[in-house]
PDB file of C-alpha atoms and ligand atoms in Angstrom:
ATOM      1  CA  MET A  88      29.054  39.071 204.856  1.00  0.00           C
ATOM      2  CA  LYS A  89      31.250  40.915 202.328  1.00  0.00           C
ATOM      3  CA  TYR A  90      34.993  40.412 201.939  1.00  0.00           C
ATOM      4  CA  ILE A  91      38.039  42.347 200.814  1.00  0.00           C
ATOM      5  CA  ILE A  92      41.020  39.993 200.927  1.00  0.00           C
ATOM      6  CA  GLY A  93      44.419  41.434 200.047  1.00  0.00           C
ATOM      7  CA  ASN A  94      46.913  38.928 198.644  1.00  0.00           C
ATOM      8  CA  TRP A  95      50.461  40.192 199.056  1.00  0.00           C
ATOM      9  CA  LYS A  96      51.922  37.144 197.247  1.00  0.00           C
ATOM     10  CA  SER A  97      55.754  36.990 197.598  1.00  0.00           C
ATOM     11  CA  ASN A  98      56.153  40.656 198.474  1.00  0.00           C
ATOM     12  CA  LYS A  99      57.384  42.773 201.413  1.00  0.00           C
ATOM     13  CA  THR A 100      60.043  42.363 204.058  1.00  0.00           C
ATOM     14  CA  PHE A 101      59.500  42.242 207.806  1.00  0.00           C
ATOM     15  CA  VAL A 102      60.055  46.018 208.158  1.00  0.00           C
ATOM     16  CA  GLU A 103      57.734  46.760 205.237  1.00  0.00           C
ATOM     17  CA  THR A 104      55.070  44.585 206.827  1.00  0.00           C
ATOM     18  CA  TYR A 105      55.286  46.656 210.005  1.00  0.00           C
ATOM     19  CA  GLN A 106      55.152  49.900 208.034  1.00  0.00           C
ATOM     20  CA  TRP A 107      52.158  48.706 206.019  1.00  0.00           C
ATOM     21  CA  PHE A 108      50.101  48.111 209.174  1.00  0.00           C
ATOM     22  CA  ASP A 109      51.134  51.463 210.669  1.00  0.00           C
ATOM     23  CA  HIS A 110      49.992  53.275 207.504  1.00  0.00           C
ATOM     24  CA  PHE A 111      46.838  51.249 207.202  1.00  0.00           C
ATOM     25  CA  ALA A 112      45.554  51.539 210.795  1.00  0.00           C
ATOM     26  CA  PRO A 113      44.570  55.252 210.826  1.00  0.00           C
ATOM     27  CA  LEU A 114      42.878  54.899 207.414  1.00  0.00           C
ATOM     28  CA  TYR A 115      40.775  51.892 208.369  1.00  0.00           C
ATOM     29  CA  LYS A 116      37.247  52.115 209.747  1.00  0.00           C
ATOM     30  CA  THR A 117      35.574  48.935 210.863  1.00  0.00           C
ATOM     31  CA  ASN A 118      32.189  47.767 209.609  1.00  0.00           C
ATOM     32  CA  PRO A 119      30.487  44.629 210.971  1.00  0.00           C
ATOM     33  CA  ASP A 120      29.286  43.595 207.492  1.00  0.00           C
ATOM     34  CA  LEU A 121      32.745  43.527 205.910  1.00  0.00           C
ATOM     35  CA  THR A 122      35.582  41.124 206.682  1.00  0.00           C
ATOM     36  CA  VAL A 123      39.032  42.335 205.666  1.00  0.00           C
ATOM     37  CA  GLY A 124      41.781  39.796 205.121  1.00  0.00           C
ATOM     38  CA  ILE A 125      45.502  40.328 204.691  1.00  0.00           C
ATOM     39  CA  ALA A 126      47.281  37.363 203.124  1.00  0.00           C
ATOM     40  CA  VAL A 127      50.891  37.824 204.172  1.00  0.00           C
ATOM     41  CA  PRO A 128      53.855  35.515 203.472  1.00  0.00           C
ATOM     42  CA  TYR A 129      54.287  32.709 206.065  1.00  0.00           C
ATOM     43  CA  PRO A 130      57.118  34.368 208.055  1.00  0.00           C
ATOM     44  CA  TYR A 131      54.870  37.342 208.851  1.00  0.00           C
ATOM     45  CA  LEU A 132      51.739  35.509 210.014  1.00  0.00           C
ATOM     46  CA  PHE A 133      52.717  35.958 213.661  1.00  0.00           C
ATOM     47  CA  GLU A 134      53.621  39.646 213.360  1.00  0.00           C
ATOM     48  CA  ALA A 135      50.560  40.494 211.285  1.00  0.00           C
ATOM     49  CA  ASN A 136      48.369  38.902 213.931  1.00  0.00           C
ATOM     50  CA  LYS A 137      50.179  40.849 216.675  1.00  0.00           C
ATOM     51  CA  LYS A 138      49.845  44.131 214.769  1.00  0.00           C
ATOM     52  CA  ILE A 139      46.102  43.594 214.210  1.00  0.00           C
ATOM     53  CA  ASN A 140      45.607  43.073 217.957  1.00  0.00           C
ATOM     54  CA  GLU A 141      47.846  45.968 219.005  1.00  0.00           C
ATOM     55  CA  LEU A 142      46.196  48.380 216.588  1.00  0.00           C
ATOM     56  CA  ASN A 143      42.670  47.148 217.426  1.00  0.00           C
ATOM     57  CA  LEU A 144      41.835  46.452 213.793  1.00  0.00           C
ATOM     58  CA  ASP A 145      38.387  44.915 214.264  1.00  0.00           C
ATOM     59  CA  GLN A 146      37.147  42.678 211.458  1.00  0.00           C
ATOM     60  CA  VAL A 147      40.673  42.438 210.008  1.00  0.00           C
ATOM     61  CA  LYS A 148      41.927  38.858 209.780  1.00  0.00           C
ATOM     62  CA  VAL A 149      45.260  37.298 208.971  1.00  0.00           C
ATOM     63  CA  VAL A 150      45.082  35.051 205.914  1.00  0.00           C
ATOM     64  CA  ALA A 151      47.637  32.445 204.849  1.00  0.00           C
ATOM     65  CA  GLN A 152      48.491  32.228 201.145  1.00  0.00           C
ATOM     66  CA  ASP A 153      48.728  28.449 201.103  1.00  0.00           C
ATOM     67  CA  VAL A 154      48.884  25.385 203.364  1.00  0.00           C
ATOM     68  CA  SER A 155      50.363  21.904 203.349  1.00  0.00           C
ATOM     69  CA  PRO A 156      48.099  19.116 202.054  1.00  0.00           C
ATOM     70  CA  TYR A 157      49.521  16.949 204.897  1.00  0.00           C
ATOM     71  CA  PRO A 158      49.220  17.003 208.691  1.00  0.00           C
ATOM     72  CA  PHE A 159      52.283  17.191 211.021  1.00  0.00           C
ATOM     73  CA  GLY A 160      55.078  14.876 209.975  1.00  0.00           C
ATOM     74  CA  ALA A 161      58.114  14.378 207.778  1.00  0.00           C
ATOM     75  CA  TYR A 162      57.244  16.862 205.021  1.00  0.00           C
ATOM     76  CA  THR A 163      60.262  19.179 204.819  1.00  0.00           C
ATOM     77  CA  GLY A 164      59.372  22.762 204.004  1.00  0.00           C
ATOM     78  CA  ALA A 165      55.613  22.330 204.372  1.00  0.00           C
ATOM     79  CA  VAL A 166      53.570  24.423 206.823  1.00  0.00           C
ATOM     80  CA  THR A 167      50.564  22.656 208.317  1.00  0.00           C
ATOM     81  CA  ALA A 168      47.045  23.930 208.884  1.00  0.00           C
ATOM     82  CA  ALA A 169      47.546  23.533 212.651  1.00  0.00           C
ATOM     83  CA  GLN A 170      50.611  25.821 212.490  1.00  0.00           C
ATOM     84  CA  ILE A 171      48.805  28.405 210.361  1.00  0.00           C
ATOM     85  CA  GLY A 172      45.739  28.219 212.580  1.00  0.00           C
ATOM     86  CA  GLU A 173      47.596  29.769 215.501  1.00  0.00           C
ATOM     87  CA  TYR A 174      47.573  33.089 213.613  1.00  0.00           C
ATOM     88  CA  ALA A 175      45.261  32.926 210.583  1.00  0.00           C
ATOM     89  CA  GLU A 176      41.498  32.402 210.353  1.00  0.00           C
ATOM     90  CA  LEU A 177      41.451  31.993 206.576  1.00  0.00           C
ATOM     91  CA  ALA A 178      43.788  30.588 203.924  1.00  0.00           C
ATOM     92  CA  ILE A 179      43.944  30.924 200.149  1.00  0.00           C
ATOM     93  CA  VAL A 180      44.330  27.641 198.278  1.00  0.00           C
ATOM     94  CA  GLY A 181      44.526  26.733 194.607  1.00  0.00           C
ATOM     95  CA  HIS A 182      45.655  30.128 193.368  1.00  0.00           C
ATOM     96  CA  SER A 183      46.535  29.850 189.656  1.00  0.00           C
ATOM     97  CA  GLU A 184      50.122  30.784 190.541  1.00  0.00           C
ATOM     98  CA  ARG A 185      50.272  27.700 192.804  1.00  0.00           C
ATOM     99  CA  ARG A 186      48.561  25.522 190.197  1.00  0.00           C
ATOM    100  CA  ASN A 187      50.858  26.731 187.387  1.00  0.00           C
ATOM    101  CA  TYR A 188      54.277  27.379 188.969  1.00  0.00           C
ATOM    102  CA  PHE A 189      54.081  24.627 191.591  1.00  0.00           C
ATOM    103  CA  ALA A 190      52.044  22.095 189.580  1.00  0.00           C
ATOM    104  CA  GLU A 191      49.358  21.684 192.240  1.00  0.00           C
ATOM    105  CA  SER A 192      46.659  19.192 191.316  1.00  0.00           C
ATOM    106  CA  HIS A 193      42.923  19.250 192.070  1.00  0.00           C
ATOM    107  CA  LEU A 194      43.538  16.323 194.433  1.00  0.00           C
ATOM    108  CA  GLU A 195      46.217  18.210 196.392  1.00  0.00           C
ATOM    109  CA  ILE A 196      43.959  21.228 196.659  1.00  0.00           C
ATOM    110  CA  GLY A 197      41.158  18.986 197.917  1.00  0.00           C
ATOM    111  CA  ASN A 198      43.548  17.653 200.587  1.00  0.00           C
ATOM    112  CA  LYS A 199      44.534  21.197 201.579  1.00  0.00           C
ATOM    113  CA  VAL A 200      40.889  22.085 202.088  1.00  0.00           C
ATOM    114  CA  THR A 201      40.415  18.977 204.230  1.00  0.00           C
ATOM    115  CA  GLN A 202      43.402  19.987 206.388  1.00  0.00           C
ATOM    116  CA  LEU A 203      42.135  23.551 206.772  1.00  0.00           C
ATOM    117  CA  LEU A 204      38.584  22.573 207.677  1.00  0.00           C
ATOM    118  CA  GLU A 205      39.873  20.152 210.320  1.00  0.00           C
ATOM    119  CA  GLN A 206      41.544  23.163 211.959  1.00  0.00           C
ATOM    120  CA  LYS A 207      38.457  25.370 211.489  1.00  0.00           C
ATOM    121  CA  ILE A 208      40.281  27.672 209.049  1.00  0.00           C
ATOM    122  CA  THR A 209      38.110  29.014 206.228  1.00  0.00           C
ATOM    123  CA  PRO A 210      39.528  28.080 202.811  1.00  0.00           C
ATOM    124  CA  ILE A 211      39.372  30.667 200.030  1.00  0.00           C
ATOM    125  CA  VAL A 212      39.527  28.450 196.963  1.00  0.00           C
ATOM    126  CA  CYS A 213      40.577  30.081 193.692  1.00  0.00           C
ATOM    127  CA  ILE A 214      39.010  28.738 190.546  1.00  0.00           C
ATOM    128  CA  ASP A 215      38.908  29.695 186.877  1.00  0.00           C
ATOM    129  CA  GLU A 216      36.239  29.237 184.282  1.00  0.00           C
ATOM    130  CA  PRO A 217      37.706  26.646 181.904  1.00  0.00           C
ATOM    131  CA  TYR A 218      38.229  24.153 184.750  1.00  0.00           C
ATOM    132  CA  LEU A 219      35.348  25.117 186.959  1.00  0.00           C
ATOM    133  CA  GLU A 220      33.597  21.722 187.065  1.00  0.00           C
ATOM    134  CA  LYS A 221      36.796  19.753 187.727  1.00  0.00           C
ATOM    135  CA  GLN A 222      38.022  22.231 190.310  1.00  0.00           C
ATOM    136  CA  LEU A 223      34.744  22.169 192.214  1.00  0.00           C
ATOM    137  CA  ALA A 224      34.568  18.377 191.999  1.00  0.00           C
ATOM    138  CA  ALA A 225      37.557  18.208 194.394  1.00  0.00           C
ATOM    139  CA  PHE A 226      35.191  19.035 197.272  1.00  0.00           C
ATOM    140  CA  ASP A 227      32.213  17.257 198.747  1.00  0.00           C
ATOM    141  CA  GLN A 228      28.965  19.063 199.548  1.00  0.00           C
ATOM    142  CA  ASP A 229      29.798  19.455 203.246  1.00  0.00           C
ATOM    143  CA  GLN A 230      33.146  21.054 202.383  1.00  0.00           C
ATOM    144  CA  ILE A 231      31.667  23.367 199.794  1.00  0.00           C
ATOM    145  CA  ARG A 232      29.336  24.838 202.417  1.00  0.00           C
ATOM    146  CA  GLU A 233      32.370  25.899 204.474  1.00  0.00           C
ATOM    147  CA  ILE A 234      34.450  27.595 201.773  1.00  0.00           C
ATOM    148  CA  ILE A 235      34.678  30.941 200.018  1.00  0.00           C
ATOM    149  CA  ILE A 236      35.190  30.710 196.260  1.00  0.00           C
ATOM    150  CA  ALA A 237      37.410  33.240 194.486  1.00  0.00           C
ATOM    151  CA  TYR A 238      36.733  33.501 190.780  1.00  0.00           C
ATOM    152  CA  GLU A 239      40.092  34.470 189.299  1.00  0.00           C
ATOM    153  CA  PRO A 240      40.278  34.542 185.498  1.00  0.00           C
ATOM    154  CA  LEU A 241      43.897  33.983 184.465  1.00  0.00           C
ATOM    155  CA  ALA A 242      43.984  36.789 181.881  1.00  0.00           C
ATOM    156  CA  ALA A 243      42.867  39.332 184.475  1.00  0.00           C
ATOM    157  CA  ILE A 244      45.485  38.530 187.127  1.00  0.00           C
ATOM    158  CA  GLY A 245      48.194  41.166 187.326  1.00  0.00           C
ATOM    159  CA  SER A 246      47.459  42.321 183.779  1.00  0.00           C
ATOM    160  CA  GLY A 247      45.625  45.601 184.367  1.00  0.00           C
ATOM    161  CA  HIS A 248      42.728  44.112 182.372  1.00  0.00           C
ATOM    162  CA  PRO A 249      39.971  43.134 184.800  1.00  0.00           C
ATOM    163  CA  ALA A 250      37.214  40.822 183.575  1.00  0.00           C
ATOM    164  CA  ASP A 251      33.977  42.202 182.155  1.00  0.00           C
ATOM    165  CA  PRO A 252      31.622  42.625 185.149  1.00  0.00           C
ATOM    166  CA  LYS A 253      28.700  41.092 183.209  1.00  0.00           C
ATOM    167  CA  HIS A 254      30.794  38.025 182.541  1.00  0.00           C
ATOM    168  CA  VAL A 255      31.826  37.860 186.207  1.00  0.00           C
ATOM    169  CA  ALA A 256      28.129  37.843 187.167  1.00  0.00           C
ATOM    170  CA  GLN A 257      27.425  34.996 184.697  1.00  0.00           C
ATOM    171  CA  VAL A 258      30.340  32.891 185.936  1.00  0.00           C
ATOM    172  CA  ALA A 259      29.299  33.452 189.571  1.00  0.00           C
ATOM    173  CA  GLN A 260      25.857  32.145 188.625  1.00  0.00           C
ATOM    174  CA  ARG A 261      27.408  29.077 186.997  1.00  0.00           C
ATOM    175  CA  ILE A 262      29.575  28.417 190.047  1.00  0.00           C
ATOM    176  CA  ARG A 263      26.407  28.444 192.179  1.00  0.00           C
ATOM    177  CA  GLU A 264      24.667  26.020 189.816  1.00  0.00           C
ATOM    178  CA  VAL A 265      27.607  23.608 189.596  1.00  0.00           C
ATOM    179  CA  SER A 266      28.261  23.691 193.349  1.00  0.00           C
ATOM    180  CA  GLY A 267      24.576  23.345 194.208  1.00  0.00           C
ATOM    181  CA  VAL A 268      25.002  25.908 197.000  1.00  0.00           C
ATOM    182  CA  ASP A 269      22.790  28.979 196.503  1.00  0.00           C
ATOM    183  CA  ASP A 270      24.379  31.148 199.156  1.00  0.00           C
ATOM    184  CA  LEU A 271      27.997  30.235 198.399  1.00  0.00           C
ATOM    185  CA  PRO A 272      30.171  33.334 198.971  1.00  0.00           C
ATOM    186  CA  ILE A 273      31.954  34.149 195.686  1.00  0.00           C
ATOM    187  CA  ILE A 274      34.576  36.870 195.461  1.00  0.00           C
ATOM    188  CA  TYR A 275      36.290  38.178 192.342  1.00  0.00           C
ATOM    189  CA  GLY A 276      40.022  38.685 191.812  1.00  0.00           C
ATOM    190  CA  GLY A 277      41.986  40.049 188.851  1.00  0.00           C
ATOM    191  CA  SER A 278      43.266  43.635 188.459  1.00  0.00           C
ATOM    192  CA  THR A 279      40.864  45.098 190.995  1.00  0.00           C
ATOM    193  CA  ASN A 280      41.646  48.537 192.410  1.00  0.00           C
ATOM    194  CA  ALA A 281      39.979  51.532 194.047  1.00  0.00           C
ATOM    195  CA  ALA A 282      38.670  52.748 190.666  1.00  0.00           C
ATOM    196  CA  ASN A 283      36.753  49.545 189.853  1.00  0.00           C
ATOM    197  CA  THR A 284      35.766  48.332 193.332  1.00  0.00           C
ATOM    198  CA  LYS A 285      32.282  49.876 193.141  1.00  0.00           C
ATOM    199  CA  THR A 286      31.538  48.172 189.801  1.00  0.00           C
ATOM    200  CA  TYR A 287      32.320  44.693 191.131  1.00  0.00           C
ATOM    201  CA  MET A 288      30.754  45.219 194.552  1.00  0.00           C
ATOM    202  CA  GLU A 289      27.501  46.178 192.805  1.00  0.00           C
ATOM    203  CA  ILE A 290      27.243  42.718 191.221  1.00  0.00           C
ATOM    204  CA  GLU A 291      24.608  40.976 193.284  1.00  0.00           C
ATOM    205  CA  SER A 292      26.190  37.519 193.069  1.00  0.00           C
ATOM    206  CA  ILE A 293      29.639  38.792 194.142  1.00  0.00           C
ATOM    207  CA  SER A 294      30.451  39.018 197.856  1.00  0.00           C
ATOM    208  CA  GLY A 295      33.789  40.756 197.639  1.00  0.00           C
ATOM    209  CA  LEU A 296      37.205  41.109 196.060  1.00  0.00           C
ATOM    210  CA  LEU A 297      40.650  39.546 196.182  1.00  0.00           C
ATOM    211  CA  PRO A 298      43.103  42.263 195.147  1.00  0.00           C
ATOM    212  CA  GLY A 299      46.783  41.378 194.681  1.00  0.00           C
ATOM    213  CA  GLY A 300      48.838  44.370 193.528  1.00  0.00           C
ATOM    214  CA  SER A 301      46.389  46.925 194.969  1.00  0.00           C
ATOM    215  CA  SER A 302      46.671  45.430 198.443  1.00  0.00           C
ATOM    216  CA  LEU A 303      50.374  46.294 198.652  1.00  0.00           C
ATOM    217  CA  ASP A 304      49.554  49.981 199.025  1.00  0.00           C
ATOM    218  CA  PRO A 305      47.743  50.621 202.329  1.00  0.00           C
ATOM    219  CA  ALA A 306      46.107  53.813 201.011  1.00  0.00           C
ATOM    220  CA  GLU A 307      44.620  52.137 197.940  1.00  0.00           C
ATOM    221  CA  PHE A 308      43.621  49.050 199.907  1.00  0.00           C
ATOM    222  CA  SER A 309      41.832  51.088 202.584  1.00  0.00           C
ATOM    223  CA  GLU A 310      40.068  53.075 199.850  1.00  0.00           C
ATOM    224  CA  MET A 311      38.813  49.808 198.374  1.00  0.00           C
ATOM    225  CA  ILE A 312      37.540  48.841 201.821  1.00  0.00           C
ATOM    226  CA  SER A 313      35.673  52.145 202.279  1.00  0.00           C
ATOM    227  CA  ILE A 314      34.057  51.824 198.833  1.00  0.00           C
ATOM    228  CA  ALA A 315      33.059  48.210 199.540  1.00  0.00           C
ATOM    229  CA  GLN A 316      31.582  49.238 202.885  1.00  0.00           C
ATOM    230  CA  SER A 317      29.350  51.846 201.285  1.00  0.00           C
ATOM    231  CA  ASN A 318      27.945  49.371 198.738  1.00  0.00           C
TER     232      ASN A 318
HETATM  233  P1  PGA B 584      45.952  41.285 190.967  1.00  0.00           P
HETATM  234  O1  PGA B 584      46.038  39.822 191.602  1.00  0.00           O
HETATM  235  O2  PGA B 584      44.933  42.062 191.745  1.00  0.00           O
HETATM  236  O3  PGA B 584      47.346  41.842 191.119  1.00  0.00           O
HETATM  237  O4  PGA B 584      45.526  41.129 189.545  1.00  0.00           O
HETATM  238  C1  PGA B 584      44.877  39.145 191.996  1.00  0.00           C
HETATM  239  C2  PGA B 584      45.236  37.781 192.502  1.00  0.00           C
HETATM  240  O5  PGA B 584      46.071  37.094 191.909  1.00  0.00           O
HETATM  241  O6  PGA B 584      44.711  37.336 193.555  1.00  0.00           O
END
């Protein structure tokens, strides 16, 4: 399976979310080998799910951008995996923006993955090269077989300077070695767009992309999907 997962981060209003799906729908063509994910802010999980069903967007899934490391309970402001799971099939965890701005630890991220897997939500775990071993050590072998890894080099995120594809291939190889899982799905994120999608999708060890900025524009995002489908 290949993946194109758009991460909207803290962008778009309710009306803009609606408009995005209306623009995207006529441009999108489904392909059974490619899963498309749209990681919307929490308040739009319900509407995004409704829009996907109404517009018959096959193979398009709602993705959460984060999850609570705790189950139901007295954790003000936190959104649990069970609550997310009513609308989303996947969730991003451990994005460098969460690790840096919200001081999330490896342990917390491990707990988030545990919560997600209990609800049968697929975690997309973001990791970066300097901390690769420590970040992967937060998961046991059974968990690692259930997750998608996103290799997201810090310098490439939002900078317009995507990582060297050869280097991406080498890091993907290292992630496989360290994790001990040969068929681990690894996607790449960091300044990806329609112009460089082909280059990254051609890397054998890479199963897809996690675009941030490029996913905000439905035309560019659907172009990335079409390019990924033809690779
Ligand atoms: P970017 O973001 O595509 O805007 O660089 C990628 C990400 O942070 O997931």
